[in-house]
Structures are given as structure tokens and as C-alpha cells.
CSV table of C-alpha atoms and ligand atoms in Angstrom, one decimal:
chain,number,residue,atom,x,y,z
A,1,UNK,CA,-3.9,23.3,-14.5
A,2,UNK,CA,-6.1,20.8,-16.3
A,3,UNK,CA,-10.1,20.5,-16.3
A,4,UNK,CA,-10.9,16.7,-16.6
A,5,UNK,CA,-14.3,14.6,-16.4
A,6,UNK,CA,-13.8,12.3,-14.4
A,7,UNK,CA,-16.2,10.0,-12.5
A,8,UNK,CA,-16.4,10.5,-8.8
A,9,UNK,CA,-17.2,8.8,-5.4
A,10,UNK,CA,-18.8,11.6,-4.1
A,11,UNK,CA,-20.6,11.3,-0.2
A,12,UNK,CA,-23.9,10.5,0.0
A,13,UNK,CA,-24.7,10.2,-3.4
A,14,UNK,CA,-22.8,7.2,-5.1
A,15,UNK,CA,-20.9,7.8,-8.3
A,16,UNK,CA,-21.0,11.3,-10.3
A,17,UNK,CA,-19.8,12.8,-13.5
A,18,UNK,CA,-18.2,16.0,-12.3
A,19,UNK,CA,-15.4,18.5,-13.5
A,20,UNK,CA,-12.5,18.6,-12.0
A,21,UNK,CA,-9.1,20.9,-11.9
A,22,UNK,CA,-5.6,18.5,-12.3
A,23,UNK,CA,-2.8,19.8,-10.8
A,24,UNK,CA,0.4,20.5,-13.6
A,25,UNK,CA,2.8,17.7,-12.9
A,26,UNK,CA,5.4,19.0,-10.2
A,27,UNK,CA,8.8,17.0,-10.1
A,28,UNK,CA,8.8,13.7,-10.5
A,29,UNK,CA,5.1,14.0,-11.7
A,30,UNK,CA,3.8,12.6,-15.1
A,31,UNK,CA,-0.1,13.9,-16.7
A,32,UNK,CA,-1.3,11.4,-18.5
A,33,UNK,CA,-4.5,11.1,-21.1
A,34,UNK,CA,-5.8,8.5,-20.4
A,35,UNK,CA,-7.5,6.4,-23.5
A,36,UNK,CA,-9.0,3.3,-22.1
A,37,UNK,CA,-9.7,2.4,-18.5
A,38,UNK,CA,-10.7,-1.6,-17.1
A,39,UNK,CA,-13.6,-1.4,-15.1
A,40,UNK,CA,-12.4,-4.0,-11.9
A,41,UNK,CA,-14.3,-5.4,-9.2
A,42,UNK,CA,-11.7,-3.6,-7.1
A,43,UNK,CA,-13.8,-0.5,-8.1
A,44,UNK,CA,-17.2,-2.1,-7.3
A,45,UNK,CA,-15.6,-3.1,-4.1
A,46,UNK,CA,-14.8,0.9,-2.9
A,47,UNK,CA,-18.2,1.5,-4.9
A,48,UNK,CA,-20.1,-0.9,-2.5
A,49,UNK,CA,-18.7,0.1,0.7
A,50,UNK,CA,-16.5,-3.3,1.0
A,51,UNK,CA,-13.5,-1.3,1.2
A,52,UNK,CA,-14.1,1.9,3.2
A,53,UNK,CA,-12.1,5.0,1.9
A,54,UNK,CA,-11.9,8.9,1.7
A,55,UNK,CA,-14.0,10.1,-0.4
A,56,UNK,CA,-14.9,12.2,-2.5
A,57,UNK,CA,-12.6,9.9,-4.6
A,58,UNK,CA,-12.0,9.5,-8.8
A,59,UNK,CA,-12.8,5.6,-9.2
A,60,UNK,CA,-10.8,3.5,-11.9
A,61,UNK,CA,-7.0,2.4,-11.5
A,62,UNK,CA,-6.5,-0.1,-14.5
A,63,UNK,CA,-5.8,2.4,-17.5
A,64,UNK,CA,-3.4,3.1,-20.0
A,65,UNK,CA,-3.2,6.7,-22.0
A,66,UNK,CA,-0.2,8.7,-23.6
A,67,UNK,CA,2.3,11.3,-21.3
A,68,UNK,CA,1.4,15.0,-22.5
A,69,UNK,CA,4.2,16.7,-19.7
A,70,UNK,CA,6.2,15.7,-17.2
A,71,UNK,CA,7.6,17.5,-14.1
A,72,UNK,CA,11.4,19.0,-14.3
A,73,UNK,CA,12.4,15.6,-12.3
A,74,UNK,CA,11.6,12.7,-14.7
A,75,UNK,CA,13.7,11.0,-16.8
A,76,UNK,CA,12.0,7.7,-17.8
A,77,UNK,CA,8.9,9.0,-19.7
A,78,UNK,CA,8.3,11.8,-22.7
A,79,UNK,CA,5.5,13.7,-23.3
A,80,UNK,CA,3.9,11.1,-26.4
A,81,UNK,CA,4.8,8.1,-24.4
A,82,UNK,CA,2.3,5.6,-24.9
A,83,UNK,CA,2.1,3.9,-20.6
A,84,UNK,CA,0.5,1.7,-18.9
A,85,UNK,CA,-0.1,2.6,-15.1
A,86,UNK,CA,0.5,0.4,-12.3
A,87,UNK,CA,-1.7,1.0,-9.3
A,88,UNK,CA,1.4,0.4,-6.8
A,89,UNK,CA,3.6,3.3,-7.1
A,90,UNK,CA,6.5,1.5,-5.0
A,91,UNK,CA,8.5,3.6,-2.9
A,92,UNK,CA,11.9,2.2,-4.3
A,93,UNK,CA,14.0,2.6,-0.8
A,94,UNK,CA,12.5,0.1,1.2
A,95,UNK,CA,13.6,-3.8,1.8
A,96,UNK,CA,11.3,-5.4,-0.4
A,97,UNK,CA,12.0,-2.9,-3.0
A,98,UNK,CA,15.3,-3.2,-2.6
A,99,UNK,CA,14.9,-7.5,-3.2
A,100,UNK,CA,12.9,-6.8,-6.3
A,101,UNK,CA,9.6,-7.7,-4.5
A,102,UNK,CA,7.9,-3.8,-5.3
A,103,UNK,CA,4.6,-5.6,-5.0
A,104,UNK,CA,5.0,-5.7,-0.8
A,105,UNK,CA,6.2,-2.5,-0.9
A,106,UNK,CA,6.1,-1.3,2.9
A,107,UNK,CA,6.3,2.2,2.2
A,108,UNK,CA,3.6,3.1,-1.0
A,109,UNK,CA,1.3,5.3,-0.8
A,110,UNK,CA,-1.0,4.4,-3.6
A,111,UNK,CA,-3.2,2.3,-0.8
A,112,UNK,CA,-3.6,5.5,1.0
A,113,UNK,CA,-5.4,7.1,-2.5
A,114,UNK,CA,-2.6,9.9,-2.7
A,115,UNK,CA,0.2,10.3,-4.6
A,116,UNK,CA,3.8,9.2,-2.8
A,117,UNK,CA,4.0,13.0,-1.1
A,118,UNK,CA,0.7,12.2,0.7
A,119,UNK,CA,-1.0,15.1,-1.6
A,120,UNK,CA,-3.8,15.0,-4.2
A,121,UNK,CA,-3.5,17.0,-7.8
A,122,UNK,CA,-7.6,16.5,-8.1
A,123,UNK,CA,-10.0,19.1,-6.6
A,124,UNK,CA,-13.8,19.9,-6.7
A,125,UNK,CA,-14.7,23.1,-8.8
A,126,UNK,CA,-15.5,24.9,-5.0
A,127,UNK,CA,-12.1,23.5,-4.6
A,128,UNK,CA,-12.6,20.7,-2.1
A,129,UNK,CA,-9.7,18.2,-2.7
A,130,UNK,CA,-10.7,15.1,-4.7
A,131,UNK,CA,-8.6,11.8,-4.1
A,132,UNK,CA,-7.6,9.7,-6.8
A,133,UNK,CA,-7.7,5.6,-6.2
A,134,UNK,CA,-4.5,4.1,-5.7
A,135,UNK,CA,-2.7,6.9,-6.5
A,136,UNK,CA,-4.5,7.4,-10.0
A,137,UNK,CA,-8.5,7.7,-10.6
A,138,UNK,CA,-8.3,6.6,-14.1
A,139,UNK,CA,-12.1,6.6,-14.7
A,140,UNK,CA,-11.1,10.5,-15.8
A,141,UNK,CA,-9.8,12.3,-19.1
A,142,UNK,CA,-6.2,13.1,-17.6
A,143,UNK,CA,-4.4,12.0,-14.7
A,144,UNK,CA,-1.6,13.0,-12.8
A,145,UNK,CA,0.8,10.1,-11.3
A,146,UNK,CA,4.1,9.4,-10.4
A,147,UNK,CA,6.9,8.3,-12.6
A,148,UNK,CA,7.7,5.2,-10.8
A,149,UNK,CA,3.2,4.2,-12.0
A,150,UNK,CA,4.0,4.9,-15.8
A,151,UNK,CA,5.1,2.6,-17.7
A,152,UNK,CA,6.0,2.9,-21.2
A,153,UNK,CA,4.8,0.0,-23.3
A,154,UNK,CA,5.3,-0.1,-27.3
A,155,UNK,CA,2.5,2.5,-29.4
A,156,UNK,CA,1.3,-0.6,-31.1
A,157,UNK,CA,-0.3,-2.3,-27.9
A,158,UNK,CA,-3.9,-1.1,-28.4
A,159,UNK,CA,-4.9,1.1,-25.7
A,160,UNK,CA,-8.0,-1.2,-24.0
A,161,UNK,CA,-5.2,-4.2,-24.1
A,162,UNK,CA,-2.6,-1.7,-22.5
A,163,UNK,CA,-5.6,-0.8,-19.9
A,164,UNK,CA,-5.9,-4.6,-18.4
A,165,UNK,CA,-2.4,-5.1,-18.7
A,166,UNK,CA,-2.5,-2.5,-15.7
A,167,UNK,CA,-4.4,-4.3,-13.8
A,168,UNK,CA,-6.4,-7.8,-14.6
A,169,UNK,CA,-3.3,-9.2,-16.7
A,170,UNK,CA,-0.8,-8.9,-14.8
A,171,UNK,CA,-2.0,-10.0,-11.4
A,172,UNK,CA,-3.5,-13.2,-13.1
A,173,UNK,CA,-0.8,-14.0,-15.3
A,174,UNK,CA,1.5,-13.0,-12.6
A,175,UNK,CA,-0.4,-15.4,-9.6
A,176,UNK,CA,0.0,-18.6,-11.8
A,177,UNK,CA,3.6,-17.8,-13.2
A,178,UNK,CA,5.2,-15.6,-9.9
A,179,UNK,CA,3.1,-16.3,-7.0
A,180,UNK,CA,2.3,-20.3,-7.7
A,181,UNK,CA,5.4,-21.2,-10.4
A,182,UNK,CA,3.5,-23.3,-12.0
A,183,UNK,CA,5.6,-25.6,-14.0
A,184,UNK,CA,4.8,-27.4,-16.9
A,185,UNK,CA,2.4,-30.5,-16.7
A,186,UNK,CA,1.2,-29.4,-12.8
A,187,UNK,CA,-2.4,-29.0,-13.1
A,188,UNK,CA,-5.0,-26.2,-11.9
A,189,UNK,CA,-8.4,-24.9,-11.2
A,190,UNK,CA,-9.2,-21.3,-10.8
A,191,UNK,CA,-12.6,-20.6,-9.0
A,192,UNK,CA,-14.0,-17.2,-11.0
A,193,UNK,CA,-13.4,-16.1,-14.7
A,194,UNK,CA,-14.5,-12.8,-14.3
A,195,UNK,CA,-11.3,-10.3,-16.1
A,196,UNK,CA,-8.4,-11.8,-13.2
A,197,UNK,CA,-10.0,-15.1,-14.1
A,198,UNK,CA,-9.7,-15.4,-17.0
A,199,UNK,CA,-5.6,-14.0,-17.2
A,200,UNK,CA,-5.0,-16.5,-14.3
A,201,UNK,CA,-6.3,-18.9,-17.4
A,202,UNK,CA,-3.9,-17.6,-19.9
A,203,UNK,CA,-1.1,-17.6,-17.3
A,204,UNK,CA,-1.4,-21.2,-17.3
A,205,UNK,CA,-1.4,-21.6,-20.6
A,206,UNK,CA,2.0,-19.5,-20.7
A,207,UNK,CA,3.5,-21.9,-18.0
A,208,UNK,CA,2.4,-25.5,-19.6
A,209,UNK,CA,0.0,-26.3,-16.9
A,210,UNK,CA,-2.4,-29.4,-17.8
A,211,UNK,CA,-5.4,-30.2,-16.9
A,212,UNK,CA,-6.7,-26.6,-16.2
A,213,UNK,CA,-10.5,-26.6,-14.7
A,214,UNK,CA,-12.2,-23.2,-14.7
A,215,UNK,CA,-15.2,-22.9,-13.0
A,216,UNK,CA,-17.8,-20.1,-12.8
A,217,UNK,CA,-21.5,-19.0,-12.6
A,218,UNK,CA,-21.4,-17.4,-16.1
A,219,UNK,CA,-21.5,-20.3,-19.0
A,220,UNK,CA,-20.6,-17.4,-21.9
A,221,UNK,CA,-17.2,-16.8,-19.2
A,222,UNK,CA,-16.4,-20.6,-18.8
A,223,UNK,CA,-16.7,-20.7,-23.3
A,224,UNK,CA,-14.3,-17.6,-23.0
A,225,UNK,CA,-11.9,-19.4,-20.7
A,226,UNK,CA,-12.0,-22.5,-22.7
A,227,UNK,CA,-10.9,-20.7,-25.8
A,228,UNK,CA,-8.1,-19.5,-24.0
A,229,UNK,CA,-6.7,-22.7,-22.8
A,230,UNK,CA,-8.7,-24.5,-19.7
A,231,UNK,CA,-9.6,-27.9,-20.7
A,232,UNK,CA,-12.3,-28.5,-18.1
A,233,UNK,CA,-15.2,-26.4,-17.0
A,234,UNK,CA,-17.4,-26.7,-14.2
A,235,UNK,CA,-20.1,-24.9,-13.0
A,236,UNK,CA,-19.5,-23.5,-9.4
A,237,UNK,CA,-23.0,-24.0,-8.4
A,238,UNK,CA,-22.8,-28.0,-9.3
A,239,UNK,CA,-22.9,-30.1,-5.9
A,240,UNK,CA,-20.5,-32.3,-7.3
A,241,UNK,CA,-17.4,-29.5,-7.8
A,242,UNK,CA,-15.2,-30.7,-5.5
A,243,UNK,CA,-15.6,-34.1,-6.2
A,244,UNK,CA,-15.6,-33.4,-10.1
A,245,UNK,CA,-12.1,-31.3,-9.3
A,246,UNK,CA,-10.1,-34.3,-7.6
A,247,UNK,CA,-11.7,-36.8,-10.2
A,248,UNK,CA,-10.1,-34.3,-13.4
A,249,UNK,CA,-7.0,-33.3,-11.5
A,250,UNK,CA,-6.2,-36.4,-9.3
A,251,UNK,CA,-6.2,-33.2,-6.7
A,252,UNK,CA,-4.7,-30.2,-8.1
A,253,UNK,CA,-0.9,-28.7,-7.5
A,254,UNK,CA,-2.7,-25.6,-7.7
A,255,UNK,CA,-6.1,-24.0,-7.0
A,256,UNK,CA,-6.9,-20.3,-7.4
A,257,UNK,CA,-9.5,-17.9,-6.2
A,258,UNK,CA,-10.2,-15.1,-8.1
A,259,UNK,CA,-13.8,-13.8,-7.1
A,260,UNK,CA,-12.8,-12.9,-3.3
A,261,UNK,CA,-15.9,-14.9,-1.3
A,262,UNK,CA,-15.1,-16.4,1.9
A,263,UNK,CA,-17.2,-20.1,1.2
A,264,UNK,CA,-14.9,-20.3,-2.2
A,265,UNK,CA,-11.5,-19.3,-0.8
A,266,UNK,CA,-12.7,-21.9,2.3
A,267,UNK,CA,-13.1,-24.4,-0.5
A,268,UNK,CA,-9.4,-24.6,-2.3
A,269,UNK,CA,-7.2,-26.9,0.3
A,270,UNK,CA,-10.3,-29.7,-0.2
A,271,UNK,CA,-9.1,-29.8,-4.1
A,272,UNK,CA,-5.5,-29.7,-3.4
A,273,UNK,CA,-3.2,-32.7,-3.7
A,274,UNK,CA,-0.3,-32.6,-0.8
A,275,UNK,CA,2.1,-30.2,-1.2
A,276,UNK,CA,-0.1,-28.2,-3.4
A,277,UNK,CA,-1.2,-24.6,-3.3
A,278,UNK,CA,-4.0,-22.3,-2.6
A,279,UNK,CA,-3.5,-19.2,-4.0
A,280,UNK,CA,-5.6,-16.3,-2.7
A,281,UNK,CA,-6.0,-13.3,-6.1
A,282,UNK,CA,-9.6,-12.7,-5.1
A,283,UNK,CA,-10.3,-9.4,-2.5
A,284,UNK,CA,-12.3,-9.6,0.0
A,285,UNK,CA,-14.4,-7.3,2.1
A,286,UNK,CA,-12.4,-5.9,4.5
A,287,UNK,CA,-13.1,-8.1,7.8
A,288,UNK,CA,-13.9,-10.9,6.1
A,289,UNK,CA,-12.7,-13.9,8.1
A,290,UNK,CA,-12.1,-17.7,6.7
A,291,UNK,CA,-11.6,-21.1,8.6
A,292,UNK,CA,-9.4,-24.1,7.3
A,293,UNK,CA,-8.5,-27.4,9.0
A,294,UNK,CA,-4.8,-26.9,9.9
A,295,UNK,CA,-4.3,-30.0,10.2
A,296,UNK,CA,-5.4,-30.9,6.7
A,297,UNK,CA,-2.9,-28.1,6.1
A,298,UNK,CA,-0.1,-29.5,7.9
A,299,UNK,CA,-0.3,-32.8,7.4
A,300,UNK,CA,-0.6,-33.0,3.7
A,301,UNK,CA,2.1,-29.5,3.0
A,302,UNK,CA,-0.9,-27.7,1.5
A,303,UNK,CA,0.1,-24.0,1.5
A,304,UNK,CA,-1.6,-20.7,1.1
A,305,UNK,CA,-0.4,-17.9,-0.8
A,306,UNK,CA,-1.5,-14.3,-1.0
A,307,UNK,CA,-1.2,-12.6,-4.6
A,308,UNK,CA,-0.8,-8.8,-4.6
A,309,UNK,CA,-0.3,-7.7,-8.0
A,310,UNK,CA,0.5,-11.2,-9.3
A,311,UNK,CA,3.9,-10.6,-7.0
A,312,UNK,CA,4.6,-8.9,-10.6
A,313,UNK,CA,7.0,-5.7,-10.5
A,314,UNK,CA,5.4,-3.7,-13.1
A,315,UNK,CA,8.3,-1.9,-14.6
A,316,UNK,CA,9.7,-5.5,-15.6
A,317,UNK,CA,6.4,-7.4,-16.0
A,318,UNK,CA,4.3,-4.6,-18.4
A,319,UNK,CA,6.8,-4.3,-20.9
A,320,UNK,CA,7.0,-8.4,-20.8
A,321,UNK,CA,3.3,-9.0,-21.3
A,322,UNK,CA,3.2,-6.1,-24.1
A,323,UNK,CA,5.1,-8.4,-26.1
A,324,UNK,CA,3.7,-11.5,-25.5
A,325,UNK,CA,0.7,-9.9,-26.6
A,326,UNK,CA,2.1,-7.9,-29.9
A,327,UNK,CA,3.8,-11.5,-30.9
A,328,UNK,CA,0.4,-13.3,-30.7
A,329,UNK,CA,1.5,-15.4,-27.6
A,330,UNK,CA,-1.0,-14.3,-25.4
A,331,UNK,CA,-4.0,-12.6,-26.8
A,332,UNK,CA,-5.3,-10.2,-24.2
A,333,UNK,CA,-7.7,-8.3,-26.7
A,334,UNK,CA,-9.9,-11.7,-26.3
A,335,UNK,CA,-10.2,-10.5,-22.4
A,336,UNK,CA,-11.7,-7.0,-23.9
A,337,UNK,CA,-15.7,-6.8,-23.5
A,338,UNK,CA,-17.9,-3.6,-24.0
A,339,UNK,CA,-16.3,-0.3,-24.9
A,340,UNK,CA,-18.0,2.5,-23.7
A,341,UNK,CA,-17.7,6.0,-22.6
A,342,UNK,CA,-17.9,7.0,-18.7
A,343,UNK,CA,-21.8,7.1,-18.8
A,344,UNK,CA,-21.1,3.7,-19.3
A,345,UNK,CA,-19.5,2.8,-15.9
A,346,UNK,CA,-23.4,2.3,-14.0
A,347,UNK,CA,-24.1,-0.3,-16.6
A,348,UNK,CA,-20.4,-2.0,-16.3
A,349,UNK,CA,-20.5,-2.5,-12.5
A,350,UNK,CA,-24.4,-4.0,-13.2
A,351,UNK,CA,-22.4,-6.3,-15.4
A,352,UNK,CA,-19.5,-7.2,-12.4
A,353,UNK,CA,-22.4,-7.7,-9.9
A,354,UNK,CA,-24.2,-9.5,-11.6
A,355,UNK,CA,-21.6,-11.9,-13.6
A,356,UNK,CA,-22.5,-11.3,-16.9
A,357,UNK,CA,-20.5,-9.6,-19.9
A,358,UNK,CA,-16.9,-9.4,-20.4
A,359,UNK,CA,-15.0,-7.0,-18.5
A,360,UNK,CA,-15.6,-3.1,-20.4
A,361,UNK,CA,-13.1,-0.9,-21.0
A,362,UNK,CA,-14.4,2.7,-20.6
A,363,UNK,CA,-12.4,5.5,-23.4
A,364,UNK,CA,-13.3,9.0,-20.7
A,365,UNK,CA,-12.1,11.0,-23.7
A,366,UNK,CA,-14.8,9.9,-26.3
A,367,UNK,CA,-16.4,12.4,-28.0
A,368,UNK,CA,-20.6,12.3,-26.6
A,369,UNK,CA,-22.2,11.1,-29.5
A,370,UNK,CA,-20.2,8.2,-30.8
A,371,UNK,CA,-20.8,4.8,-30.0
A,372,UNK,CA,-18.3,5.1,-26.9
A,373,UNK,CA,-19.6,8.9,-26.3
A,374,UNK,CA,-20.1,10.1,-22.9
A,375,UNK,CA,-22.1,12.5,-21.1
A,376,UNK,CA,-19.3,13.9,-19.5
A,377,UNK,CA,-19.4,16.8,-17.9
A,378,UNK,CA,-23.3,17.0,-17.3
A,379,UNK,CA,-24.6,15.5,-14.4
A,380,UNK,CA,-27.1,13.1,-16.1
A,381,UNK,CA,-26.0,9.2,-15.2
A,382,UNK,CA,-24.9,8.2,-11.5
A,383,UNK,CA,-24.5,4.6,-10.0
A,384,UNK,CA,-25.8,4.9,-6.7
A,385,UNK,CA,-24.3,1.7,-6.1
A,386,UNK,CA,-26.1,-1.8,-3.5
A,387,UNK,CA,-25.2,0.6,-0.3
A,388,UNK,CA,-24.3,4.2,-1.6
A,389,UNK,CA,-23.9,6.3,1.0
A,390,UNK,CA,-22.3,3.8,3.5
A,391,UNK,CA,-18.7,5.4,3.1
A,392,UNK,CA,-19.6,8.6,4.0
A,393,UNK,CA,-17.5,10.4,6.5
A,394,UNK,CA,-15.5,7.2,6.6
A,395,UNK,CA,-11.8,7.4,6.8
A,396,UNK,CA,-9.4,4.7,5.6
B,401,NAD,N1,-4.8,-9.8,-5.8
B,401,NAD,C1,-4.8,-8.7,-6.5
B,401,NAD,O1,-3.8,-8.0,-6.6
B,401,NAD,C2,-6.1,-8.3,-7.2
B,401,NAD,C3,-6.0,-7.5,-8.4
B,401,NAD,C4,-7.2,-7.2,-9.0
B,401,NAD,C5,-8.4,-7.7,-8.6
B,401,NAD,N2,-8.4,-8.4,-7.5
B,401,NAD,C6,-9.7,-9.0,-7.0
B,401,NAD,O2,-10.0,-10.2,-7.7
B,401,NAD,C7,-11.3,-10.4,-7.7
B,401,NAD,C8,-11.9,-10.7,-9.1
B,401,NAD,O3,-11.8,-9.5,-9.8
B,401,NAD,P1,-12.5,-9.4,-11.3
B,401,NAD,O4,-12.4,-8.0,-11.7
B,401,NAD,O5,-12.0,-10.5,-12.1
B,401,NAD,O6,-14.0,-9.7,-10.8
B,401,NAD,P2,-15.2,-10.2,-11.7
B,401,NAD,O7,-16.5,-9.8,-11.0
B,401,NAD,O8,-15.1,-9.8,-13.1
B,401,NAD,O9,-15.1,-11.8,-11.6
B,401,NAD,C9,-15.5,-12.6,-10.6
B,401,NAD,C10,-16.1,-13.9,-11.3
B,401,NAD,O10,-16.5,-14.8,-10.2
B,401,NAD,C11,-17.6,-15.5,-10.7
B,401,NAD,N3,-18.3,-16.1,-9.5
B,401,NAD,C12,-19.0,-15.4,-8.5
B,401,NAD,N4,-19.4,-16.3,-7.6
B,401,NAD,C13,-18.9,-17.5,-8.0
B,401,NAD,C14,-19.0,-18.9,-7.5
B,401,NAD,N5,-19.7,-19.1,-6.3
B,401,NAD,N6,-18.4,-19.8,-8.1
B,401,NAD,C15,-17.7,-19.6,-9.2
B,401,NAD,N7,-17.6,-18.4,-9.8
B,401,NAD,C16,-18.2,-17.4,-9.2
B,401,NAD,C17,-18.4,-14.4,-11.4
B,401,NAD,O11,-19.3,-15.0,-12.3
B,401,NAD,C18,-17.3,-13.7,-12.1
B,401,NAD,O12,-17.1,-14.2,-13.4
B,401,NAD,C19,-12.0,-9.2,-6.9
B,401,NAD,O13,-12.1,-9.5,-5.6
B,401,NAD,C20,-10.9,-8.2,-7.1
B,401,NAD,O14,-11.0,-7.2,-6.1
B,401,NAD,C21,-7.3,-8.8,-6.8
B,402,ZN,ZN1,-8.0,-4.1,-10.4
B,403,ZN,ZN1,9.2,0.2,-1.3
């Protein structure tokens, strides 16, 4: 058994810093430290009630760290593994895991916050069970996740970089180069450079595309994305975006949403060219609903694709983007904001709501009193979140 600070979801009263125990690693069971977490607008979306879930849950499910055991069953990893962890534990058995495709994987159980045996290794110091967000609750010192979710990447990728490779990196750089195939000379426009922004940016860099437009609220995240390759940026609050869109790209092959806002997502066929594609990276709340004129859609072959994880299979993709970030061909580190402790996570999702920063990387193990120091284990910072409370009792 492991104690752990972690940050938790807890009923009632938004997001906590409490002790927990962690399960030892049974089978095919990995504990992980975990050095650096990416704070996500996924977790603002449990956080604010968009996405109803079980709680009390440990937020947090882009993170890297290094393996300190493993259960008797595991081969792949070693206790001083550095990993990365993917938030889709696939189940390996199932058709689209069996074609490759682990990002539809039909039978996961990381959606259902518990590890693949439906169980949780968290609990409450009273004992309640605690569950862990897709499978891992990262915003905590140690974690315990399957094999199949870590990942072991070189020691030399820092661990922040390692941290959005787990998330962020590879569902941008994935929904440009797996879910669109962008080829080179096609040209793009991705609506929101928040952290999956911003890699949707770099993605296109990888695959040649040209003109890329990014557009956002922020004007220090539209400088960001044009020093990572977009040659055009707009603001999405000028009247003229669409217009400006079709005048840059001559109507773009591809168009990409990456906030997860029904008016923006509505917006992408109306800067497409015929034959080109929406692609849909940005979450929304659950229920949202959209409308399109089909027969824009059909008469001009516009298509619209959904992106889960960048249709990236993280056992082949991590290792990948590792090195194309330790030979200096993609330079994730730029994509790194504020680095903080977990009493750091109320001011981080201030940051997503409101637009500003760069995405922060939370370190759950730093020492309190250093610049990323943490109060963990007291009970003196809490996020109570734009609707805290409105999960309770809710069941996913
Ligand atoms: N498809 C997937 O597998 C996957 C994986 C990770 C995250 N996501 C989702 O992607 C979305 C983005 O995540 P993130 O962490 O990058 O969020 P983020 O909050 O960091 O980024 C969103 C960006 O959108 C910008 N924005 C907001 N309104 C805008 C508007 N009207 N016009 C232009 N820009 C606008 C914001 O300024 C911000 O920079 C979320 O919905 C998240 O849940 C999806
Ligand atoms: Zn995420
Ligand atoms: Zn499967």
C-alpha cells in the first residue's frame, strides 16, 4: 500500500487535496510516480459538470512519471522505467484492436474511470473507494495503471514534455497526420490554440501543410502558434473570419476544432473547399447538439471526422513523438507553460476558462516550499469549480 496526495473531485465540494491509500500493483498492474501532469480542458470539463461522472474521483490523465513495481504479470515495463500514460487502456481482444485502431476500442474501461477489472486501487482514508479518471488520476504523487497505459519513452524526454505527449501531443499531432492525412501543400485552419491547438499546429508542420491559419481569442496563443509553424492568424472574434479563411486558403482541405463549442464546430464545412474535411478534436458537453446543411455536405464531398486520441495507438505513436522531439523535429517543451505544484491546479483551470497562459504542467511530488511546492496533504486550496456540486450523486 501507498499513501499519495492526490487532488480529488470530492461531492459537494469541488476539488480537494486529500490523502489517499494506492493499492500495490496486482498482475498485470504497474505503480507509477508520477513527475509531471498536463492540466487539460478535459479535466475542467469533469470539473465543471460537462461530463457527469462518479465521483469522489482523482482528476488529471495527461502525465508521465517513472515505474517503482510492477505486478508478477508484466513484462513490458521495469521498476525505473521512465513512461508516459495513455488515458485509453485498450482492451487488446476486440475488432478494432485487433485492426490496429486501439483508439475505438469497444471494450476499455478507462471511460468508465476504473481500471480494465472494473476495480479502483484509490480509497478515502475512512476507506471509501476513490476513482481515478480514465483509468489513472494523475493530478496524484503515485498511480496505479495497467500495463497496456504505460508507455516507456527514452529517460532523456523531460518529464512535463513526456506529460503532454500523453495527452495534448498526441491527439493534435495525431488529428492532422492520422485522422485528416494531411499531405503536403493541402492547407488548414484550426479554430483554438489552447494545448491540442497548438500540437494540431505542429502536426501540420510535420505533414508539409501550407497555408496554416490559427485562430483564437488569446493574441499571446496565436504568437505561440505562429512560432510553431501557422502562417496566418486570425482572431476568432473578427466578423470577417470566415471570409478572411476562404480568401487565405482559397477554402481549406482541412479545418479543425479544437475548443469543443457547438457555434465553432457549426462553422468548419463554411471554410472547407469540396472534398475537404472537418475534423472534430474539440469535446463537448455531453448533449451538446450541432446543425449543418447536408446538402452543402453532399454536394460539395465535405466530410466530418471525429478525432479520439488523434486515431493514434499510443504504444506505436509515444515512442514516435519522443523522438521527434529528442531530435529537435518537433519541439514540444515550446507547448510547456507554468509549472507548479498541485496547489497550483485552482489557478491552472482559471487559466483554461479563461484563455490565458500556456497549458501548466503540475509536478504532485514537489517538495512545499519550492517554487513548484505544494500544500499537499493539508486541506488549504480547493477549486470549487463554475458549478461545483452539480455532479453529486451523479452516475456516469
Ligand atoms: N479528441 C480528443 O481525443 C481530445 C483529447 C484532448 C482534449 N480534447 C478536447 O479538446 C478541447 C481543447 O482542449 P485544450 O486542453 O486545448 O483546451 P484549451 O482551453 O487549452 O484551449 C481552447 C482554446 O480555444 C480558444 N477559444 C475559445 N473560444 C474560442 C473562439 N470562439 N474562437 C477561437 N478560439 C477560441 C481558447 O482561447 C483556448 O486557447 C477540449 O474540448 C478538450 O476536452 C479532445
Ligand atoms: Zn486531455
Ligand atoms: Zn479493444
Amino acid at each position: 500500500m501507498t499513501v499519495t496526495n492526490a487532488a480529488v473531485l470530492v461531492p459537494g465540494q469541488g476539488l480537494r487535496s486529500r490523502v489517499l491509500r494506492l493499492a500495490d500493483p496486482r498482475d498485470d498492474q504497474v505503480l507509477v510516480r508520477i513527475e509531471a501532469s498536463g492540466v487539460c480542458h478535459s479535466d475542467l470539463h469533469v470539473l465543471d459538470g460537462d461530463w457527469p461522472v462518479e465521483e469522489p474521483i482523482v482528476l488529471g490523465h495527461e502525465g508521465a512519471g517513472v515505474v517503482e513495481a510492477v505486478g508478477p504479470a508484466v513484462r513490458d515495463v521495469r521498476p525505473g522505467d521512465h513512461v508516459v500514460l495513455s488515458w485509453f487502456a485498450p482492451c487488446r481482444r476486440c475488432e478494432a484492436c485487433a485492426a490496429g485502431r486501439a483508439w475505438l476500442c469497444s471494450n476499455t474501461k478507462a471511460v468508465s474511470n476504473t481500471l480494465p477489472d472494473g476495480s479502483t486501487p484509490l480509497s478515502d482514508e475512512d476507506g471509501t473507494p476513490v476513482l481515478p479518471f480514465l483509468g489513472l488520476g494523475t493530478f496524484s504523487e503515485y498511480a496505479v495503471v495497467p500495463e497496456t497505459a504505460a508507455i516507456v519513452v527514452p529517460d532523456e524526454v523531460p518529464f512535463p514534455v513526456g506529460a503532454l505527449i500523453g495527452c495534448a501531443v498526441t491527439t493534435g499531432v495525431g488529428a492532422a497526420v492520422h485522422t485528416a492525412g494531411v499531405r503536403p501543400g493541402e492547407s488548414a485552419v484550426v479554430i483554438g490554440c489552447g494545448g491540442v491547438g497548438q500540437a494540431v499546429v505542429l502536426g501540420l508542420g510535420l505533414a508539409g501543410a501550407q497555408p496554416v491559419v490559427a485562430v483564437d481569442l488569446s493574441d499571446r496563443r496565436l504568437g505561440l502558434a505562429r512560432e510553431l509553424g501557422a502562417t496566418h492568424t486570425l482572431r476568432g472574434d473578427d466578423p470577417a473570419l470566415a471570409e478572411k479563411v476562404l480568401e487565405i486558403t482559397g477554402g481549406a482541405h482541412h479545418a479543425f476544432e479544437a475548443i469543443g463549442r457547438a457555434a465553432t464546430i457549426e462553422a468548419l464545412p463554411g471554410l472547407l473547399r469540396a472534398g475537404g474535411n472537418a475534423v472534430l478534436v474539440g469535446m463537448t458537453a455531453l448533449g451538446t447538439r450541432v446543425s449543418f446543411d447536408p446538402f452543402d455536405l453532399a454536394d460539395q464531398g465535405k466530410n466530418i471526422l471525429g478525432c479520439n486520441y488523434g486515431s493514434s495507438v499510443p504504444a506505436v505513436d509515444f515512442p514516435r513523438l519522443a523522438s521527434l522531439y529528442l531530435s529537435g523535429r518537433l519541439p514540444l517543451d515550446r507547448l510547456v507553460g507554468a509549472e507548479a505544484g498541485l496547489a497550483g491546479l485552482p489557478a491552472a483551470f482559471a487559466d483554461l476558462r479563461a484563455g490565458t497562459g500556456l497549458r501548466t504542467v503540475v509536478r504532485p511530488g514537489a517538495p512545499a516550499g519550492t517554487s513548484a511546492g505544494t500544500s499537499a496533504g493539508t486541506d488549504t486550496w480547493t477549486d470549487t469549480g463554475a458549478n461545483a456540486g452539480t455532479n453529486e450523486g451523479v452516475r456516469s
